[in-house]
């Protein structure tokens, strides 16, 4: 909910950045969000980890062993298949340092970075030792 001065306390980008192939466009978007946050406001970015499209990983319901995933680099296309739905996804690969740079270039401060893992007693596979997701929490000074 915007405050009277049209600023926000919190913003969320959930799996948005991995749909954009242009570094400058991502920085522009994150900078626009930074501009609309009140001082002390928080931006949470949820995205793919560096491991999510690693063809050596065995995820519980994702197939990622595609040729385009072999040589991932910033802004390159990557592919995955949700085995439950049969839906194939084409995304763009961004590294942890890319996400950190997007945040820094926008004028925000990175305050927390998370790479959640599945419980060891769960039915998940590589999710127990390698997070397929990254969460970045940034704050407007």
Short mmCIF file of N, CA, C and O in Angstrom, two decimals:
data_model
loop_
_atom_site.label_atom_id
_atom_site.label_comp_id
_atom_site.label_asym_id
_atom_site.label_seq_id
_atom_site.Cartn_x
_atom_site.Cartn_y
_atom_site.Cartn_z
N UNK A 1 0.84 -1.17 0.00
CA UNK A 1 0.00 0.00 0.00
C UNK A 1 0.89 1.24 0.00
O UNK A 1 1.78 1.35 0.83
N UNK A 2 0.68 2.16 -0.94
CA UNK A 2 1.52 3.36 -0.94
C UNK A 2 1.19 4.26 0.25
O UNK A 2 0.06 4.32 0.71
N UNK A 3 2.20 4.94 0.71
CA UNK A 3 2.01 5.94 1.76
C UNK A 3 1.49 7.21 1.11
O UNK A 3 1.38 7.31 -0.11
N UNK A 4 1.20 8.21 1.91
CA UNK A 4 0.68 9.47 1.39
C UNK A 4 1.64 10.11 0.39
O UNK A 4 1.22 10.78 -0.55
N UNK A 5 2.94 9.86 0.55
CA UNK A 5 3.92 10.44 -0.38
C UNK A 5 4.23 9.51 -1.56
O UNK A 5 5.21 9.69 -2.27
N UNK A 6 3.38 8.50 -1.78
CA UNK A 6 3.51 7.55 -2.89
C UNK A 6 4.79 6.72 -2.82
O UNK A 6 5.33 6.32 -3.85
N UNK A 7 5.27 6.45 -1.62
CA UNK A 7 6.39 5.54 -1.47
C UNK A 7 5.91 4.26 -0.79
O UNK A 7 4.82 4.22 -0.23
N UNK A 8 6.72 3.23 -0.86
CA UNK A 8 6.35 1.92 -0.34
C UNK A 8 7.33 1.46 0.71
O UNK A 8 8.51 1.82 0.68
N UNK A 9 6.85 0.62 1.63
CA UNK A 9 7.70 0.00 2.65
C UNK A 9 8.39 -1.24 2.12
O UNK A 9 9.48 -1.58 2.56
N UNK A 10 7.73 -1.94 1.17
CA UNK A 10 8.20 -3.25 0.72
C UNK A 10 7.85 -3.46 -0.75
O UNK A 10 6.76 -3.09 -1.20
N UNK A 11 8.78 -4.05 -1.49
CA UNK A 11 8.53 -4.44 -2.88
C UNK A 11 9.08 -5.86 -3.06
O UNK A 11 10.02 -6.27 -2.39
N UNK A 12 8.48 -6.60 -3.97
CA UNK A 12 8.87 -7.98 -4.23
C UNK A 12 8.99 -8.23 -5.73
O UNK A 12 8.08 -7.89 -6.49
N UNK A 13 10.12 -8.80 -6.15
CA UNK A 13 10.31 -9.28 -7.52
C UNK A 13 10.50 -10.78 -7.41
O UNK A 13 11.55 -11.26 -6.98
N UNK A 14 9.49 -11.53 -7.76
CA UNK A 14 9.53 -12.98 -7.65
C UNK A 14 9.63 -13.60 -9.04
O UNK A 14 8.68 -13.54 -9.82
N UNK A 15 10.80 -14.14 -9.35
CA UNK A 15 11.08 -14.78 -10.63
C UNK A 15 10.85 -13.84 -11.81
O UNK A 15 10.41 -14.28 -12.88
N UNK A 16 11.13 -12.56 -11.63
CA UNK A 16 10.99 -11.57 -12.71
C UNK A 16 12.31 -11.41 -13.46
O UNK A 16 12.33 -11.45 -14.69
N UNK A 17 13.40 -11.25 -12.73
CA UNK A 17 14.69 -10.97 -13.36
C UNK A 17 15.12 -12.06 -14.32
O UNK A 17 15.69 -11.79 -15.37
N UNK A 18 14.81 -13.31 -14.01
CA UNK A 18 15.22 -14.39 -14.91
C UNK A 18 14.45 -14.40 -16.23
O UNK A 18 14.76 -15.17 -17.12
N UNK A 19 13.48 -13.51 -16.38
CA UNK A 19 12.73 -13.38 -17.64
C UNK A 19 13.26 -12.25 -18.51
O UNK A 19 12.75 -12.02 -19.59
N UNK A 20 14.29 -11.54 -18.05
CA UNK A 20 14.82 -10.38 -18.76
C UNK A 20 16.26 -10.67 -19.19
O UNK A 20 17.09 -11.08 -18.39
N UNK A 21 16.56 -10.41 -20.46
CA UNK A 21 17.88 -10.73 -21.00
C UNK A 21 18.84 -9.54 -21.05
O UNK A 21 19.96 -9.69 -21.49
N UNK A 22 18.42 -8.36 -20.60
CA UNK A 22 19.22 -7.16 -20.76
C UNK A 22 19.60 -6.60 -19.39
O UNK A 22 18.74 -6.18 -18.62
N UNK A 23 20.89 -6.60 -19.10
CA UNK A 23 21.42 -6.12 -17.82
C UNK A 23 20.97 -4.69 -17.52
O UNK A 23 20.55 -4.39 -16.40
N UNK A 24 21.07 -3.80 -18.49
CA UNK A 24 20.69 -2.40 -18.27
C UNK A 24 19.21 -2.25 -17.98
O UNK A 24 18.81 -1.41 -17.17
N UNK A 25 18.38 -3.06 -18.60
CA UNK A 25 16.93 -3.04 -18.33
C UNK A 25 16.64 -3.49 -16.90
O UNK A 25 15.80 -2.91 -16.21
N UNK A 26 17.35 -4.51 -16.45
CA UNK A 26 17.16 -4.97 -15.07
C UNK A 26 17.56 -3.88 -14.09
O UNK A 26 16.83 -3.59 -13.13
N UNK A 27 18.70 -3.24 -14.33
CA UNK A 27 19.15 -2.16 -13.44
C UNK A 27 18.14 -1.02 -13.46
O UNK A 27 17.84 -0.43 -12.42
N UNK A 28 17.57 -0.71 -14.61
CA UNK A 28 16.55 0.34 -14.70
C UNK A 28 15.33 -0.01 -13.86
O UNK A 28 14.80 0.82 -13.11
N UNK A 29 14.87 -1.26 -13.97
CA UNK A 29 13.70 -1.70 -13.21
C UNK A 29 13.97 -1.64 -11.70
O UNK A 29 13.16 -1.12 -10.93
N UNK A 30 15.11 -2.17 -11.27
CA UNK A 30 15.44 -2.18 -9.84
C UNK A 30 15.64 -0.74 -9.35
O UNK A 30 15.23 -0.39 -8.24
N UNK A 31 16.21 0.12 -10.18
CA UNK A 31 16.37 1.54 -9.81
C UNK A 31 15.02 2.23 -9.67
O UNK A 31 14.84 3.07 -8.78
N UNK A 32 14.08 1.91 -10.54
CA UNK A 32 12.73 2.48 -10.43
C UNK A 32 12.07 2.03 -9.13
O UNK A 32 11.39 2.82 -8.47
N UNK A 33 12.26 0.79 -8.76
CA UNK A 33 11.71 0.30 -7.48
C UNK A 33 12.39 1.02 -6.32
O UNK A 33 11.72 1.47 -5.39
N UNK A 34 13.70 1.16 -6.39
CA UNK A 34 14.44 1.88 -5.35
C UNK A 34 13.88 3.28 -5.18
O UNK A 34 13.68 3.76 -4.07
N UNK A 35 13.57 3.94 -6.28
CA UNK A 35 13.04 5.31 -6.23
C UNK A 35 11.70 5.37 -5.51
O UNK A 35 11.40 6.33 -4.81
N UNK A 36 10.87 4.32 -5.63
CA UNK A 36 9.54 4.33 -5.02
C UNK A 36 9.52 3.81 -3.59
O UNK A 36 8.50 3.90 -2.93
N UNK A 37 10.64 3.28 -3.12
CA UNK A 37 10.71 2.82 -1.73
C UNK A 37 10.95 4.01 -0.80
O UNK A 37 11.69 4.92 -1.14
N UNK A 38 10.33 3.97 0.36
CA UNK A 38 10.62 4.98 1.38
C UNK A 38 12.01 4.69 1.94
O UNK A 38 12.51 3.56 1.81
N UNK A 39 12.67 5.67 2.56
CA UNK A 39 13.94 5.37 3.22
C UNK A 39 13.75 4.23 4.23
O UNK A 39 12.80 4.21 4.99
N UNK A 40 14.64 3.24 4.16
CA UNK A 40 14.51 2.06 5.00
C UNK A 40 13.62 0.99 4.40
O UNK A 40 13.49 -0.10 4.96
N UNK A 41 12.99 1.29 3.24
CA UNK A 41 12.13 0.31 2.57
C UNK A 41 12.93 -0.88 2.07
O UNK A 41 14.13 -0.78 1.81
N UNK A 42 12.24 -2.00 1.91
CA UNK A 42 12.88 -3.27 1.57
C UNK A 42 12.43 -3.77 0.21
O UNK A 42 11.24 -3.72 -0.13
N UNK A 43 13.38 -4.27 -0.57
CA UNK A 43 13.10 -4.98 -1.82
C UNK A 43 13.56 -6.42 -1.63
O UNK A 43 14.71 -6.67 -1.22
N UNK A 44 12.67 -7.38 -1.91
CA UNK A 44 13.01 -8.80 -1.87
C UNK A 44 12.99 -9.30 -3.31
O UNK A 44 12.00 -9.12 -4.02
N UNK A 45 14.09 -9.90 -3.73
CA UNK A 45 14.19 -10.48 -5.07
C UNK A 45 14.35 -11.99 -4.91
O UNK A 45 15.27 -12.46 -4.24
N UNK A 46 13.44 -12.73 -5.52
CA UNK A 46 13.53 -14.20 -5.53
C UNK A 46 13.84 -14.61 -6.96
O UNK A 46 13.17 -14.16 -7.91
N UNK A 47 14.84 -15.43 -7.13
CA UNK A 47 15.23 -15.86 -8.47
C UNK A 47 15.90 -17.21 -8.44
O UNK A 47 16.01 -17.86 -7.40
N UNK A 48 16.37 -17.61 -9.58
CA UNK A 48 17.09 -18.88 -9.70
C UNK A 48 18.49 -18.74 -9.13
O UNK A 48 19.12 -17.69 -9.27
N UNK A 49 18.97 -19.80 -8.52
CA UNK A 49 20.36 -19.82 -8.06
C UNK A 49 21.26 -20.18 -9.24
O UNK A 49 20.78 -20.56 -10.32
N UNK A 50 22.54 -20.10 -9.01
CA UNK A 50 23.50 -20.50 -10.04
C UNK A 50 23.39 -21.98 -10.35
O UNK A 50 23.75 -22.43 -11.43
N UNK A 51 22.87 -22.77 -9.43
CA UNK A 51 22.77 -24.22 -9.60
C UNK A 51 21.49 -24.68 -10.30
O UNK A 51 21.43 -25.81 -10.77
N UNK A 52 20.47 -23.86 -10.34
CA UNK A 52 19.15 -24.31 -10.83
C UNK A 52 19.20 -24.91 -12.23
O UNK A 52 18.49 -25.87 -12.52
N UNK A 53 20.01 -24.37 -13.10
CA UNK A 53 20.08 -24.88 -14.48
C UNK A 53 21.35 -25.69 -14.74
O UNK A 53 21.68 -25.97 -15.89
N UNK A 54 22.02 -26.09 -13.68
CA UNK A 54 23.22 -26.91 -13.81
C UNK A 54 22.80 -28.31 -14.26
O UNK A 54 22.10 -29.01 -13.53
N UNK A 55 23.22 -28.74 -15.45
CA UNK A 55 22.79 -30.05 -15.96
C UNK A 55 23.27 -31.24 -15.13
O UNK A 55 22.78 -32.35 -15.32
N UNK A 56 24.18 -31.01 -14.21
CA UNK A 56 24.64 -32.09 -13.33
C UNK A 56 23.72 -32.28 -12.13
O UNK A 56 23.85 -33.26 -11.40
N UNK A 57 22.80 -31.38 -11.91
CA UNK A 57 21.89 -31.45 -10.77
C UNK A 57 20.69 -32.34 -11.09
O UNK A 57 20.22 -32.40 -12.23
N UNK A 58 20.21 -32.99 -10.06
CA UNK A 58 19.02 -33.85 -10.16
C UNK A 58 17.98 -33.31 -9.19
O UNK A 58 18.06 -33.55 -7.99
N UNK A 59 17.05 -32.54 -9.74
CA UNK A 59 16.00 -31.93 -8.93
C UNK A 59 14.80 -32.86 -8.86
O UNK A 59 14.58 -33.68 -9.76
N UNK A 60 14.01 -32.72 -7.84
CA UNK A 60 12.85 -33.59 -7.62
C UNK A 60 11.83 -33.51 -8.75
O UNK A 60 11.26 -34.52 -9.13
N UNK A 61 11.59 -32.31 -9.28
CA UNK A 61 10.60 -32.26 -10.36
C UNK A 61 11.02 -31.36 -11.52
O UNK A 61 10.18 -30.94 -12.30
N UNK A 62 12.31 -31.11 -11.66
CA UNK A 62 12.82 -30.31 -12.78
C UNK A 62 13.84 -31.10 -13.56
O UNK A 62 14.74 -31.71 -13.00
N UNK A 63 13.71 -31.04 -14.86
CA UNK A 63 14.72 -31.61 -15.75
C UNK A 63 15.51 -30.44 -16.30
O UNK A 63 14.92 -29.48 -16.82
N UNK A 64 16.82 -30.47 -16.17
CA UNK A 64 17.65 -29.35 -16.63
C UNK A 64 18.83 -29.77 -17.50
O UNK A 64 19.68 -28.95 -17.83
N UNK A 65 18.87 -31.04 -17.90
CA UNK A 65 20.01 -31.49 -18.70
C UNK A 65 19.78 -31.20 -20.19
O UNK A 65 19.54 -32.10 -20.99
N UNK A 66 19.89 -29.93 -20.53
CA UNK A 66 19.74 -29.44 -21.90
C UNK A 66 21.08 -28.86 -22.36
O UNK A 66 21.84 -28.33 -21.55
N UNK A 67 21.35 -28.94 -23.67
CA UNK A 67 22.64 -28.42 -24.18
C UNK A 67 22.89 -26.95 -23.84
O UNK A 67 24.02 -26.58 -23.51
N UNK A 68 21.85 -26.11 -23.88
CA UNK A 68 22.06 -24.68 -23.61
C UNK A 68 22.44 -24.41 -22.15
O UNK A 68 22.92 -23.33 -21.83
N UNK A 69 22.23 -25.38 -21.28
CA UNK A 69 22.58 -25.20 -19.87
C UNK A 69 24.03 -25.57 -19.57
O UNK A 69 24.52 -25.31 -18.48
N UNK A 70 24.71 -26.19 -20.53
CA UNK A 70 26.09 -26.63 -20.33
C UNK A 70 27.05 -25.47 -20.10
O UNK A 70 27.93 -25.56 -19.27
N UNK A 71 26.91 -24.39 -20.85
CA UNK A 71 27.84 -23.27 -20.80
C UNK A 71 27.08 -21.99 -20.47
O UNK A 71 26.95 -21.11 -21.30
N UNK A 72 26.58 -21.92 -19.25
CA UNK A 72 25.80 -20.76 -18.81
C UNK A 72 26.71 -19.56 -18.60
O UNK A 72 27.80 -19.69 -18.07
N UNK A 73 26.24 -18.40 -19.01
CA UNK A 73 26.93 -17.14 -18.73
C UNK A 73 25.88 -16.06 -18.57
O UNK A 73 24.72 -16.25 -18.96
N UNK A 74 26.24 -14.97 -17.97
CA UNK A 74 25.30 -13.90 -17.66
C UNK A 74 24.47 -13.49 -18.88
O UNK A 74 25.03 -13.14 -19.91
N UNK A 75 23.16 -13.59 -18.73
CA UNK A 75 22.24 -13.20 -19.80
C UNK A 75 21.98 -14.27 -20.84
O UNK A 75 21.21 -14.05 -21.78
N UNK A 76 22.58 -15.46 -20.68
CA UNK A 76 22.35 -16.52 -21.66
C UNK A 76 21.02 -17.23 -21.40
O UNK A 76 20.53 -17.25 -20.27
N UNK A 77 20.45 -17.80 -22.47
CA UNK A 77 19.20 -18.56 -22.33
C UNK A 77 19.49 -19.90 -21.67
O UNK A 77 20.49 -20.56 -21.98
N UNK A 78 18.60 -20.28 -20.77
CA UNK A 78 18.66 -21.60 -20.13
C UNK A 78 17.27 -22.23 -20.22
O UNK A 78 16.28 -21.54 -20.43
N UNK A 79 17.23 -23.54 -20.07
CA UNK A 79 15.97 -24.27 -20.26
C UNK A 79 15.74 -25.23 -19.10
O UNK A 79 16.68 -25.80 -18.56
N UNK A 80 14.48 -25.40 -18.74
CA UNK A 80 14.12 -26.41 -17.75
C UNK A 80 12.73 -26.94 -18.07
O UNK A 80 11.94 -26.28 -18.75
N UNK A 81 12.45 -28.12 -17.58
CA UNK A 81 11.16 -28.76 -17.77
C UNK A 81 10.58 -29.10 -16.41
O UNK A 81 11.24 -29.78 -15.61
N UNK A 82 9.38 -28.61 -16.15
CA UNK A 82 8.66 -29.01 -14.94
C UNK A 82 8.05 -30.37 -15.25
O UNK A 82 7.14 -30.48 -16.09
N UNK A 83 8.55 -31.41 -14.62
CA UNK A 83 8.13 -32.77 -14.96
C UNK A 83 6.70 -33.07 -14.53
O UNK A 83 6.05 -33.92 -15.14
N UNK A 84 6.19 -32.37 -13.53
CA UNK A 84 4.81 -32.61 -13.09
C UNK A 84 3.81 -32.09 -14.11
O UNK A 84 2.86 -32.77 -14.47
N UNK A 85 4.03 -30.86 -14.60
CA UNK A 85 3.09 -30.25 -15.54
C UNK A 85 3.44 -30.49 -16.99
O UNK A 85 2.60 -30.32 -17.87
N UNK A 86 4.71 -30.82 -17.26
CA UNK A 86 5.16 -30.97 -18.64
C UNK A 86 5.44 -29.64 -19.32
O UNK A 86 5.65 -29.59 -20.52
N UNK A 87 5.47 -28.56 -18.55
CA UNK A 87 5.72 -27.23 -19.10
C UNK A 87 7.23 -26.98 -19.15
O UNK A 87 7.94 -27.17 -18.16
N UNK A 88 7.68 -26.54 -20.32
CA UNK A 88 9.09 -26.23 -20.50
C UNK A 88 9.27 -24.71 -20.36
O UNK A 88 8.47 -23.94 -20.88
N UNK A 89 10.33 -24.31 -19.66
CA UNK A 89 10.61 -22.90 -19.41
C UNK A 89 11.91 -22.50 -20.09
O UNK A 89 12.90 -23.22 -19.99
N UNK A 90 11.89 -21.34 -20.73
CA UNK A 90 13.10 -20.70 -21.23
C UNK A 90 13.30 -19.46 -20.38
O UNK A 90 12.43 -18.59 -20.32
N UNK A 91 14.42 -19.39 -19.70
CA UNK A 91 14.74 -18.27 -18.83
C UNK A 91 16.10 -17.73 -19.23
O UNK A 91 16.74 -18.22 -20.15
N UNK A 92 16.56 -16.72 -18.47
CA UNK A 92 17.89 -16.17 -18.65
C UNK A 92 18.68 -16.40 -17.38
O UNK A 92 18.16 -16.26 -16.28
N UNK A 93 19.91 -16.77 -17.56
CA UNK A 93 20.79 -17.08 -16.44
C UNK A 93 21.43 -15.80 -15.90
O UNK A 93 22.00 -15.01 -16.66
N UNK A 94 21.35 -15.60 -14.59
CA UNK A 94 22.05 -14.52 -13.90
C UNK A 94 22.73 -15.12 -12.67
O UNK A 94 22.11 -15.87 -11.93
N UNK A 95 23.98 -14.79 -12.48
CA UNK A 95 24.75 -15.32 -11.34
C UNK A 95 24.43 -14.55 -10.07
O UNK A 95 23.80 -13.49 -10.09
N UNK A 96 24.88 -15.08 -8.96
CA UNK A 96 24.74 -14.40 -7.68
C UNK A 96 25.38 -13.02 -7.74
O UNK A 96 24.80 -12.04 -7.28
N UNK A 97 26.55 -12.92 -8.33
CA UNK A 97 27.22 -11.62 -8.42
C UNK A 97 26.45 -10.66 -9.33
O UNK A 97 26.47 -9.44 -9.11
N UNK A 98 25.74 -11.18 -10.33
CA UNK A 98 24.89 -10.32 -11.16
C UNK A 98 23.78 -9.71 -10.32
O UNK A 98 23.54 -8.50 -10.37
N UNK A 99 23.09 -10.53 -9.53
CA UNK A 99 22.02 -10.02 -8.66
C UNK A 99 22.57 -8.98 -7.70
O UNK A 99 21.97 -7.94 -7.47
N UNK A 100 23.74 -9.26 -7.12
CA UNK A 100 24.37 -8.30 -6.20
C UNK A 100 24.65 -6.99 -6.91
O UNK A 100 24.44 -5.91 -6.36
N UNK A 101 25.12 -7.07 -8.16
CA UNK A 101 25.42 -5.88 -8.94
C UNK A 101 24.15 -5.09 -9.28
O UNK A 101 24.15 -3.86 -9.20
N UNK A 102 23.07 -5.78 -9.63
CA UNK A 102 21.80 -5.09 -9.93
C UNK A 102 21.36 -4.27 -8.71
O UNK A 102 20.92 -3.13 -8.84
N UNK A 103 21.50 -4.86 -7.55
CA UNK A 103 21.11 -4.19 -6.30
C UNK A 103 22.02 -2.99 -6.04
O UNK A 103 21.55 -1.88 -5.78
N UNK A 104 23.32 -3.20 -6.14
CA UNK A 104 24.28 -2.13 -5.87
C UNK A 104 24.13 -0.99 -6.88
O UNK A 104 24.11 0.19 -6.49
N UNK A 105 23.99 -1.32 -8.16
CA UNK A 105 23.86 -0.29 -9.20
C UNK A 105 22.59 0.55 -9.04
O UNK A 105 22.54 1.68 -9.49
N UNK A 106 21.58 -0.01 -8.40
CA UNK A 106 20.31 0.71 -8.22
C UNK A 106 20.34 1.64 -7.02
O UNK A 106 19.39 2.41 -6.82
N UNK A 107 21.38 1.57 -6.20
CA UNK A 107 21.46 2.42 -5.02
C UNK A 107 20.92 1.78 -3.76
O UNK A 107 20.79 2.44 -2.73
N UNK A 108 20.59 0.49 -3.83
CA UNK A 108 20.13 -0.23 -2.65
C UNK A 108 21.32 -0.91 -1.96
O UNK A 108 22.37 -1.09 -2.57
N UNK A 109 21.11 -1.30 -0.71
CA UNK A 109 22.13 -2.02 0.04
C UNK A 109 21.66 -3.45 0.26
O UNK A 109 20.56 -3.67 0.77
N UNK A 110 22.48 -4.42 -0.12
CA UNK A 110 22.17 -5.82 0.13
C UNK A 110 22.32 -6.09 1.62
O UNK A 110 23.37 -5.83 2.20
N UNK A 111 21.24 -6.56 2.26
CA UNK A 111 21.30 -6.83 3.70
C UNK A 111 21.24 -8.32 4.03
O UNK A 111 21.66 -8.73 5.11
N UNK A 112 20.73 -9.13 3.10
CA UNK A 112 20.67 -10.57 3.36
C UNK A 112 20.58 -11.31 2.03
O UNK A 112 19.96 -10.84 1.09
N UNK A 113 21.22 -12.46 2.02
CA UNK A 113 21.21 -13.33 0.84
C UNK A 113 20.97 -14.74 1.33
O UNK A 113 21.68 -15.22 2.21
N UNK A 114 19.95 -15.39 0.79
CA UNK A 114 19.58 -16.73 1.24
C UNK A 114 19.56 -17.70 0.07
O UNK A 114 19.18 -17.34 -1.04
N UNK A 115 19.94 -18.93 0.36
CA UNK A 115 19.90 -20.03 -0.62
C UNK A 115 19.27 -21.22 0.11
O UNK A 115 19.98 -22.10 0.61
N UNK A 116 17.93 -21.22 0.22
CA UNK A 116 17.26 -22.23 1.05
C UNK A 116 17.43 -23.65 0.54
O UNK A 116 17.43 -23.90 -0.67
N UNK A 117 17.55 -24.57 1.49
CA UNK A 117 17.68 -26.00 1.19
C UNK A 117 16.47 -26.76 1.71
O UNK A 117 15.81 -26.33 2.66
N UNK A 118 16.21 -27.91 1.09
CA UNK A 118 15.13 -28.79 1.55
C UNK A 118 15.61 -29.57 2.77
O UNK A 118 16.81 -29.82 2.94
N UNK A 119 14.67 -29.98 3.62
CA UNK A 119 15.06 -30.81 4.78
C UNK A 119 15.70 -32.12 4.33
O UNK A 119 15.31 -32.72 3.33
N UNK A 120 16.69 -32.57 5.09
CA UNK A 120 17.40 -33.80 4.73
C UNK A 120 16.50 -35.03 4.75
O UNK A 120 16.76 -36.00 4.04
N UNK A 121 15.42 -35.00 5.52
CA UNK A 121 14.52 -36.16 5.58
C UNK A 121 13.36 -36.06 4.58
O UNK A 121 12.41 -36.83 4.65
N UNK A 122 13.46 -35.14 3.62
CA UNK A 122 12.39 -34.96 2.62
C UNK A 122 12.64 -35.85 1.40
O UNK A 122 13.68 -36.50 1.29
N UNK A 123 11.69 -35.86 0.49
CA UNK A 123 11.82 -36.63 -0.74
C UNK A 123 12.55 -35.86 -1.85
O UNK A 123 12.67 -36.35 -2.97
N UNK A 124 13.03 -34.66 -1.54
CA UNK A 124 13.76 -33.89 -2.53
C UNK A 124 15.10 -34.55 -2.80
O UNK A 124 15.58 -35.38 -2.03
N UNK A 125 15.74 -34.20 -3.92
CA UNK A 125 17.01 -34.80 -4.31
C UNK A 125 18.14 -33.81 -4.02
O UNK A 125 18.46 -33.59 -2.87
N UNK A 126 18.71 -33.20 -5.06
CA UNK A 126 19.81 -32.25 -4.87
C UNK A 126 19.38 -31.00 -4.11
O UNK A 126 20.24 -30.25 -3.63
N UNK A 127 18.09 -30.77 -3.96
CA UNK A 127 17.60 -29.62 -3.19
C UNK A 127 18.06 -29.67 -1.73
O UNK A 127 18.02 -28.66 -1.04
N UNK A 128 18.49 -30.85 -1.27
CA UNK A 128 18.96 -31.00 0.11
C UNK A 128 20.35 -30.41 0.30
O UNK A 128 20.73 -30.06 1.42
N UNK A 129 21.13 -30.33 -0.78
CA UNK A 129 22.51 -29.85 -0.68
C UNK A 129 22.82 -28.64 -1.56
O UNK A 129 23.83 -27.98 -1.35
N UNK A 130 21.98 -28.38 -2.55
CA UNK A 130 22.18 -27.26 -3.47
C UNK A 130 20.83 -26.56 -3.67
O UNK A 130 19.86 -27.19 -4.10
N UNK A 131 20.79 -25.29 -3.37
CA UNK A 131 19.54 -24.56 -3.51
C UNK A 131 19.27 -24.21 -4.97
O UNK A 131 20.14 -23.66 -5.64
N UNK A 132 18.06 -24.50 -5.46
CA UNK A 132 17.72 -24.07 -6.82
C UNK A 132 17.29 -22.60 -6.86
O UNK A 132 17.12 -22.03 -7.94
N UNK A 133 17.13 -21.97 -5.70
CA UNK A 133 16.64 -20.60 -5.62
C UNK A 133 17.56 -19.73 -4.79
O UNK A 133 18.25 -20.21 -3.91
N UNK A 134 17.53 -18.45 -5.10
CA UNK A 134 18.25 -17.44 -4.32
C UNK A 134 17.26 -16.37 -3.91
O UNK A 134 16.38 -16.01 -4.69
N UNK A 135 17.45 -15.85 -2.72
CA UNK A 135 16.61 -14.77 -2.22
C UNK A 135 17.55 -13.65 -1.77
O UNK A 135 18.49 -13.89 -1.00
N UNK A 136 17.31 -12.46 -2.29
CA UNK A 136 18.12 -11.30 -1.95
C UNK A 136 17.22 -10.26 -1.28
O UNK A 136 16.15 -9.94 -1.80
N UNK A 137 17.65 -9.77 -0.14
CA UNK A 137 16.92 -8.75 0.59
C UNK A 137 17.78 -7.49 0.56
O UNK A 137 18.94 -7.51 1.01
N UNK A 138 17.21 -6.42 0.00
CA UNK A 138 17.93 -5.15 -0.12
C UNK A 138 17.15 -4.03 0.55
O UNK A 138 15.92 -4.10 0.62
N UNK A 139 17.87 -3.04 1.01
CA UNK A 139 17.26 -1.94 1.76
C UNK A 139 17.64 -0.61 1.14
O UNK A 139 18.79 -0.41 0.73
N UNK A 140 16.68 0.30 1.11
CA UNK A 140 16.97 1.65 0.67
C UNK A 140 17.58 2.42 1.85
O UNK A 140 17.01 2.42 2.93
N UNK A 141 18.75 3.02 1.64
CA UNK A 141 19.39 3.75 2.76
C UNK A 141 18.51 4.88 3.28
O UNK A 141 17.67 5.39 2.62
#
